Tab-separated table of N, CA and C in Angstrom:
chain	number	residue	atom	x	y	z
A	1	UNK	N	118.765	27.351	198.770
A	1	UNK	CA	117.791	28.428	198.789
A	1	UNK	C	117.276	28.659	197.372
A	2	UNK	N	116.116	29.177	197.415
A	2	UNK	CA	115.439	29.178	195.942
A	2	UNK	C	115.605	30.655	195.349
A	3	UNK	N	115.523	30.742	193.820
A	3	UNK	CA	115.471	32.204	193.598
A	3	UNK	C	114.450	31.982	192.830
A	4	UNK	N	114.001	33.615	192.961
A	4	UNK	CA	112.439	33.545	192.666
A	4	UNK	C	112.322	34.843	191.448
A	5	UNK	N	111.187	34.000	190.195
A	5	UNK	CA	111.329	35.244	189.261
A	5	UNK	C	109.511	35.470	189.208
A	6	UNK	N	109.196	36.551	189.125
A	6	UNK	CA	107.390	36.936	188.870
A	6	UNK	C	107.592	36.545	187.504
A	7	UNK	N	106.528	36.472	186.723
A	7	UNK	CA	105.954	37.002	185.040
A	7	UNK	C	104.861	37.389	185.284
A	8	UNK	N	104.116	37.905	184.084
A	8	UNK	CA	102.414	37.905	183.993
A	8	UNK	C	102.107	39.160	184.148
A	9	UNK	N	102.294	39.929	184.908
A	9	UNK	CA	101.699	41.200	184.929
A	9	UNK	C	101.901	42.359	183.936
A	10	UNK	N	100.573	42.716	184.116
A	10	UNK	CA	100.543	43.912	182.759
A	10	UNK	C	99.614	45.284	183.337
A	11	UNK	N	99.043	45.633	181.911
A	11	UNK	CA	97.454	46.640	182.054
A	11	UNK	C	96.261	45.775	181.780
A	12	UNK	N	95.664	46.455	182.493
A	12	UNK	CA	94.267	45.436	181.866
A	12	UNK	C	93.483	46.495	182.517
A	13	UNK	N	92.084	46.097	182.025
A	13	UNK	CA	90.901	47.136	182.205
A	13	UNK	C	90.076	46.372	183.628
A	14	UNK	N	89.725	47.767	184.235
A	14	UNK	CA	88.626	47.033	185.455
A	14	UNK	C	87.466	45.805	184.925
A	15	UNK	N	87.721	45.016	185.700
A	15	UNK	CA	86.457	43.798	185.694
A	15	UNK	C	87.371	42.322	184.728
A	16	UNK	N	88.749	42.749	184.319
A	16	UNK	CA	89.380	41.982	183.833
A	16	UNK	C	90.410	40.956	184.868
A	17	UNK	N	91.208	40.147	183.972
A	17	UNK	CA	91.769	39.231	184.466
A	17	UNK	C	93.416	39.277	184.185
A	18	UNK	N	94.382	38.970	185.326
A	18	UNK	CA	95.301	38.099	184.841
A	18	UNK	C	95.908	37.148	185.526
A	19	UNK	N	96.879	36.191	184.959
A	19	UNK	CA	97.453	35.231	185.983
A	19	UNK	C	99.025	35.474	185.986
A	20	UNK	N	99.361	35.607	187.303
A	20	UNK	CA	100.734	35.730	187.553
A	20	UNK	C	101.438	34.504	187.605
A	21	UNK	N	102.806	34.622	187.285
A	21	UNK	CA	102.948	32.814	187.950
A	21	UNK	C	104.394	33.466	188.358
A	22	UNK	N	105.131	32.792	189.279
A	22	UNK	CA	106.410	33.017	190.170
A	22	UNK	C	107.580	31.337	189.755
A	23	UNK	N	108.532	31.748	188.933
A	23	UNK	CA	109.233	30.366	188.876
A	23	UNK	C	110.303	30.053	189.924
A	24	UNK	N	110.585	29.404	190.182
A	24	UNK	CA	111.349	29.228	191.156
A	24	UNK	C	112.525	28.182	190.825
A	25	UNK	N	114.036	28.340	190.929
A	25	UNK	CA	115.052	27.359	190.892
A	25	UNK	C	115.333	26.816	191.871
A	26	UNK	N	116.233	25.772	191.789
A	26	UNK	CA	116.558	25.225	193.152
A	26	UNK	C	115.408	23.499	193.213
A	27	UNK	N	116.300	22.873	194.380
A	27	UNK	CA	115.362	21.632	194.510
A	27	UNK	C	114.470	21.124	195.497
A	28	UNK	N	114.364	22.544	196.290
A	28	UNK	CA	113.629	22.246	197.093
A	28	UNK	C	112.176	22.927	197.121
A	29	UNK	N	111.995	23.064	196.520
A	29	UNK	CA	110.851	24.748	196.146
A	29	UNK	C	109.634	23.661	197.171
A	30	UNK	N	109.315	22.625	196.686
A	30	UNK	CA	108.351	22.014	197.822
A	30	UNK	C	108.106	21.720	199.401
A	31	UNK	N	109.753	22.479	199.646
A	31	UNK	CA	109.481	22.964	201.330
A	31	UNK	C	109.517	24.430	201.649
A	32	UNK	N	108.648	25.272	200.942
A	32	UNK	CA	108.627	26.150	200.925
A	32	UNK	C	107.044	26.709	201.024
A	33	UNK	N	106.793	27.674	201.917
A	33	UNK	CA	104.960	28.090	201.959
A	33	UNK	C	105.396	29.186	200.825
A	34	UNK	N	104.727	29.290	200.124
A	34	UNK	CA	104.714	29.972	199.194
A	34	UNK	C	103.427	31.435	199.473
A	35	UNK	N	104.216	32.536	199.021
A	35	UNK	CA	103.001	33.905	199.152
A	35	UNK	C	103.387	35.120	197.879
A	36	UNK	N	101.871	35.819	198.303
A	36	UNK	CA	101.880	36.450	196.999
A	36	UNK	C	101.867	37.759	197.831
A	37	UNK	N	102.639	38.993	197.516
A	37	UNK	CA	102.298	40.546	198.203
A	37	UNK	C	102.169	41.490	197.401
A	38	UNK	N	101.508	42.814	197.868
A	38	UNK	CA	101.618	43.956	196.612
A	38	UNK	C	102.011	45.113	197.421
A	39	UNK	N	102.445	46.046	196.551
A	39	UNK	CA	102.683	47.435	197.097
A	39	UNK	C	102.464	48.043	196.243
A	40	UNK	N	101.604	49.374	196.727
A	40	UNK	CA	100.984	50.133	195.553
A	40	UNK	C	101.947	51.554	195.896
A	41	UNK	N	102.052	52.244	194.653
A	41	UNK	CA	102.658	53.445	195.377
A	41	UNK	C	102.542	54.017	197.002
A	42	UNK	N	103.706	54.604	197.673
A	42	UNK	CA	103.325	55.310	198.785
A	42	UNK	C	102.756	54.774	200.143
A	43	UNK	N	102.870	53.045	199.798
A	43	UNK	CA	101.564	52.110	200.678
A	43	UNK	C	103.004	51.300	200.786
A	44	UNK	N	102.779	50.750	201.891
A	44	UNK	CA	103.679	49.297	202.694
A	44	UNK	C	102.917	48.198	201.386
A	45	UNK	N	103.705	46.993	201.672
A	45	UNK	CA	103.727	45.767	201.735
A	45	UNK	C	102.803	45.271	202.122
A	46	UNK	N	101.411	44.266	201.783
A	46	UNK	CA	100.323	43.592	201.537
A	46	UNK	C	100.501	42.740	201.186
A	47	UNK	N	99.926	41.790	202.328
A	47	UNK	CA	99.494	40.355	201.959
A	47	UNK	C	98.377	40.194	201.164
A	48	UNK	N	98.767	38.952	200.245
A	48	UNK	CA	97.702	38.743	199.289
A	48	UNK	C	97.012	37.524	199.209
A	49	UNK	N	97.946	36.495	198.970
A	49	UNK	CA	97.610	35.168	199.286
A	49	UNK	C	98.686	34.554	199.632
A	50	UNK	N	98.265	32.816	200.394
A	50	UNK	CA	99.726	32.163	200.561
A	50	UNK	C	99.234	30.818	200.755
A	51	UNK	N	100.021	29.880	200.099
A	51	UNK	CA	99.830	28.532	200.176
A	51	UNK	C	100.738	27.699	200.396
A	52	UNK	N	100.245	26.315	201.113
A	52	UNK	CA	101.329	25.686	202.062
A	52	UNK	C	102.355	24.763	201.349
A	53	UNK	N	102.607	24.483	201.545
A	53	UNK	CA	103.518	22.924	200.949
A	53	UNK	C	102.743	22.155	200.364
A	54	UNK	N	101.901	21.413	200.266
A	54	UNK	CA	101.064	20.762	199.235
A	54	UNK	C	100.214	21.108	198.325
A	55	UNK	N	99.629	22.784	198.686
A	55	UNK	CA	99.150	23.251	198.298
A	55	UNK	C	97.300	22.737	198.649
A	56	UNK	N	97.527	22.532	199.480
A	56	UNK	CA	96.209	21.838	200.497
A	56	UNK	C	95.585	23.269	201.490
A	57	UNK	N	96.656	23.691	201.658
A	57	UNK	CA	96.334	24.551	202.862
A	57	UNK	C	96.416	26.300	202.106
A	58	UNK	N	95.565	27.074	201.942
A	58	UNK	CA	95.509	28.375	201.189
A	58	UNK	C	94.922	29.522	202.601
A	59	UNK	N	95.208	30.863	202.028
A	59	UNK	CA	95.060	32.057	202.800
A	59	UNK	C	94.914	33.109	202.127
A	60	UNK	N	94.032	34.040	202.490
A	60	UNK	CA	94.241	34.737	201.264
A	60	UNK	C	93.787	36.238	202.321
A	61	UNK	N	94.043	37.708	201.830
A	61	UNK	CA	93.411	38.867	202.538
A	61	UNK	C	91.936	39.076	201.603
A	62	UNK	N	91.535	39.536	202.930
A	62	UNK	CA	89.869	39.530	202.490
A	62	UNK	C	89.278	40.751	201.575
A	63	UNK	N	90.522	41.353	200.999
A	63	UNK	CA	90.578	42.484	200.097
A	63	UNK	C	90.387	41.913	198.292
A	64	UNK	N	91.032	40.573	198.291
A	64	UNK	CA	91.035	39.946	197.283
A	64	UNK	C	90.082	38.553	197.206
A	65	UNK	N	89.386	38.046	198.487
A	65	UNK	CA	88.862	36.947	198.678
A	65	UNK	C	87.958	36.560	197.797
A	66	UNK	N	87.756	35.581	197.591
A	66	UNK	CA	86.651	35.257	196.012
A	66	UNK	C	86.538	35.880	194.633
A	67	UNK	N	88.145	36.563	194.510
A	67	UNK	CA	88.432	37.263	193.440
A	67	UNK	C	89.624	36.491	192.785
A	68	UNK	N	90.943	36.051	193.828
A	68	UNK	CA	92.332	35.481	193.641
A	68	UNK	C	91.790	34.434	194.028
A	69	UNK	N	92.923	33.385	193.328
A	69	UNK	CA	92.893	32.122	193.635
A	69	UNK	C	94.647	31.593	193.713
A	70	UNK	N	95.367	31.182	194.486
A	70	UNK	CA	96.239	31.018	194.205
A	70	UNK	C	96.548	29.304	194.527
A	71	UNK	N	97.436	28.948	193.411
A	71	UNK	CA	98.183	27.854	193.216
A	71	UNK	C	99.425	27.238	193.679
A	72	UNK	N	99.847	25.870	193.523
A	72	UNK	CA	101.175	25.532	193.372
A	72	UNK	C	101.341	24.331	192.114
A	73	UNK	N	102.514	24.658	191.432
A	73	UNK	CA	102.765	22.779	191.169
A	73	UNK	C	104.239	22.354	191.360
A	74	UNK	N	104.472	21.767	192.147
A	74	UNK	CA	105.695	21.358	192.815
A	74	UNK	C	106.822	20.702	191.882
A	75	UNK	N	105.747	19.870	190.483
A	75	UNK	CA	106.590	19.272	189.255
A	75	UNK	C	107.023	20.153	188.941
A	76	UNK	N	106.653	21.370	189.132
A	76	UNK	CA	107.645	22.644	188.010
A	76	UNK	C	107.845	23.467	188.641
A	77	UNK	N	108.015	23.376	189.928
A	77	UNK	CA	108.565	24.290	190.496
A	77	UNK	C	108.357	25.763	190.600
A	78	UNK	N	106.304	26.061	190.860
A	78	UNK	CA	105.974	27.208	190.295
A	78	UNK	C	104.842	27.390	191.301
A	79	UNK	N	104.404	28.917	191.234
A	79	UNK	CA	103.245	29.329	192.185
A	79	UNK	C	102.814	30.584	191.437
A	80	UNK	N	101.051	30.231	190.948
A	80	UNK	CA	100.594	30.989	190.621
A	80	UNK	C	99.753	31.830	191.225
A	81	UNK	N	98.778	32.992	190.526
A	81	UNK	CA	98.244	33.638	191.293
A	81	UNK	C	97.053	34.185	190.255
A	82	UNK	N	95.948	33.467	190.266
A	82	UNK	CA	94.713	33.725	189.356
A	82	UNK	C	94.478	34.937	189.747
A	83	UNK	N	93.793	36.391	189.299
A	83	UNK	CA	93.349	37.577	189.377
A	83	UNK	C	92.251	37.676	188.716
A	84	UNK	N	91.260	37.777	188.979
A	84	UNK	CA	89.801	37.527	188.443
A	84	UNK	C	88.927	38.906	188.772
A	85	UNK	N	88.204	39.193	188.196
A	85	UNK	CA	87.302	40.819	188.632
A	85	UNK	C	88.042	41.426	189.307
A	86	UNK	N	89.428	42.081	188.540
A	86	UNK	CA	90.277	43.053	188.730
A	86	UNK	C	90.119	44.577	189.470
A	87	UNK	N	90.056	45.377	189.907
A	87	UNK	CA	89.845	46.875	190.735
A	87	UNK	C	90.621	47.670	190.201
A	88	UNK	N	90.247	48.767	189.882
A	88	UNK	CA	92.189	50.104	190.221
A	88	UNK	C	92.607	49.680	191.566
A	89	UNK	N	91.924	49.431	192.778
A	89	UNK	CA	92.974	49.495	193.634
A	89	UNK	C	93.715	48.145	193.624
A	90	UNK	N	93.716	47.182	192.622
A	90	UNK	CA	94.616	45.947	192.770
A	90	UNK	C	95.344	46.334	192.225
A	91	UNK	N	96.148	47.707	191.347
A	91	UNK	CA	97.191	48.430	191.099
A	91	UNK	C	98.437	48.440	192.240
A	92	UNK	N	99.544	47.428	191.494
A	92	UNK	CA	100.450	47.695	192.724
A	92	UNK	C	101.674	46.812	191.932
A	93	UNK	N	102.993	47.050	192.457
A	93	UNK	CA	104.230	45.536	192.220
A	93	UNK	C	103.598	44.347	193.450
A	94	UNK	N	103.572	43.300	192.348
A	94	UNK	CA	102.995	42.031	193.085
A	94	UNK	C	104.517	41.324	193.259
A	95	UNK	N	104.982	40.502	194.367
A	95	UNK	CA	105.660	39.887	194.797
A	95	UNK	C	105.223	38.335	195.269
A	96	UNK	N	106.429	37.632	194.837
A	96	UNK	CA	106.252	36.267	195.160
A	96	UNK	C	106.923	35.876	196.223
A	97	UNK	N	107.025	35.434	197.155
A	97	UNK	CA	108.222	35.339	198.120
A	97	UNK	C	107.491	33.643	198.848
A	98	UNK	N	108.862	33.326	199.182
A	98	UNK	CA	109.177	31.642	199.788
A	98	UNK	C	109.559	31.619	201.433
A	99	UNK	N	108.652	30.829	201.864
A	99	UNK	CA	108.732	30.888	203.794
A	99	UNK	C	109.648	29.585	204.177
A	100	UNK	N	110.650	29.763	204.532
A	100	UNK	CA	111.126	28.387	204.519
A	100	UNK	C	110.549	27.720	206.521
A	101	UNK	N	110.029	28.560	207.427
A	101	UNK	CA	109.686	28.237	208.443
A	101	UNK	C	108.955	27.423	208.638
A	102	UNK	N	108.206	26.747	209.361
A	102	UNK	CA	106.777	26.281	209.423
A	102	UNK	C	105.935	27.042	210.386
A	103	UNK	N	107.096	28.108	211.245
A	103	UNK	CA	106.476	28.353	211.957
A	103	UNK	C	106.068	29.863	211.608
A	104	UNK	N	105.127	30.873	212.488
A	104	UNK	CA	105.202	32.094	211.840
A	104	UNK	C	103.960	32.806	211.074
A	105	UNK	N	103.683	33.590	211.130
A	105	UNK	CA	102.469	34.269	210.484
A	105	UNK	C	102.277	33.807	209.117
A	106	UNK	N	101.895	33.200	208.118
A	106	UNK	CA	101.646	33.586	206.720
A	106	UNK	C	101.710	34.812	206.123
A	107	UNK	N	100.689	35.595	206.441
A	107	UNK	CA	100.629	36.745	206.291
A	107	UNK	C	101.431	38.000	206.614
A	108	UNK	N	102.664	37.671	207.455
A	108	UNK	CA	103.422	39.062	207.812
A	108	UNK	C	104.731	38.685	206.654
A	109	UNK	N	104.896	39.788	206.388
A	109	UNK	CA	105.966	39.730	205.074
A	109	UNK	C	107.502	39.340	205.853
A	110	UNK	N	107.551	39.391	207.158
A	110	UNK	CA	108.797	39.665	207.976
A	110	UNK	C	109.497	38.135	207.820
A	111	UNK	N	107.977	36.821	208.005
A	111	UNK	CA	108.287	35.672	207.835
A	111	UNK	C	109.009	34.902	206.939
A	112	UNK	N	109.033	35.553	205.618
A	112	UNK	CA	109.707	35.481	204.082
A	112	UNK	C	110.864	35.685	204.081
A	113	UNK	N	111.738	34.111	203.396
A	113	UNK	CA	112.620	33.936	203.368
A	113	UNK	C	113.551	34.964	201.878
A	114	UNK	N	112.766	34.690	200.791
A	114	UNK	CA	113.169	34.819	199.638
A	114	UNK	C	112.360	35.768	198.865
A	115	UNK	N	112.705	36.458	198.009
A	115	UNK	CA	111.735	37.159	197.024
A	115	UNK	C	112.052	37.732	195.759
A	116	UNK	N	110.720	37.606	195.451
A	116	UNK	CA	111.141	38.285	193.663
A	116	UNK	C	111.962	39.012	193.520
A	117	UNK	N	111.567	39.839	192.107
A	117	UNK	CA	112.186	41.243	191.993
A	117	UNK	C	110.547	42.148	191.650
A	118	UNK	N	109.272	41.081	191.418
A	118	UNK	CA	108.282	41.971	191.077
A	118	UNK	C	107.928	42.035	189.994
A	119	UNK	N	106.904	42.332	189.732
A	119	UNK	CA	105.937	42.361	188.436
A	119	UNK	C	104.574	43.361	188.782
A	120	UNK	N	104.862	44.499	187.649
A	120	UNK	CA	103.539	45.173	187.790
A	120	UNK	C	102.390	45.003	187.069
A	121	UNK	N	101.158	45.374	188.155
A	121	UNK	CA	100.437	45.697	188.008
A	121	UNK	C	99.222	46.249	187.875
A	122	UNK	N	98.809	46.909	186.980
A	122	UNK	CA	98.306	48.259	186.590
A	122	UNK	C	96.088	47.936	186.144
A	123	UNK	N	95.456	48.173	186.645
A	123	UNK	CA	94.266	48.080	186.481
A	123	UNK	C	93.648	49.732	186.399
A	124	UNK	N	93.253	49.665	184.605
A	124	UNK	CA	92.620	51.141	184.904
A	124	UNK	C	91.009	51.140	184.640
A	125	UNK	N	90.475	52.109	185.218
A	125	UNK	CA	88.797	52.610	184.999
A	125	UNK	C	87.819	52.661	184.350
């Protein structure tokens, strides 16, 4: 089983950028769908993006669509998460978490095998 660490997140100003990246140990990280979630104060768990095993196959919520871009690279055992024309409401702990199923929603957090501990972040006005 893989353990999973966030970096990257900070403050940044609306209309800004950052990139998260999620490392992952272990030797299998390439059978793993990989996803990104947030929770903003007071709010559940949000899907954000999620990408498959080759990183061929991507998903993303249409809250962030043509804004995030998310990644894999399997040599290093890592999954990023581009953040591009930032919002206050993309204010939240972003989570990385690992699907070891094939089968199963992408998008429902219930499917997730593994997960960060989180990384915030903060977009102000």
């Amino acid at each position: 089983q893989v353990r999973l660490v966030e970096s990257g997140g900070g403050l940044v100003q609306a209309g800004g950028s950052l990139r998260l990246s999620c490392a992952a140990s272990g030797r299998t990280f390439g059978s793993y769908t990989m996803g990104w979630f947030r929770q903003a104060p007071g709010k559940g768990r949000e899907f954000v993006a999620a990408i498959g095993l080759s990183g061929g196959s991507t998903l993303y919520a249409d809250s962030v669509k043509g804004r995030f871009t998310i990644s894999r690279d399997n040599t290093k055992n890592a999954a990023l998460l581009q953040m591009n024309s930032l919002k206050p409401e993309d204010t939240a702990v972003y989570y990385c978490a690992a699907k070891s199923s094939r089968l199963g929603n992408w998008a429902a957090a219930g499917n997730y095998d593994v997960w960060g501990q989180g990384t915030q972040v903060t977009v102000s006005s």
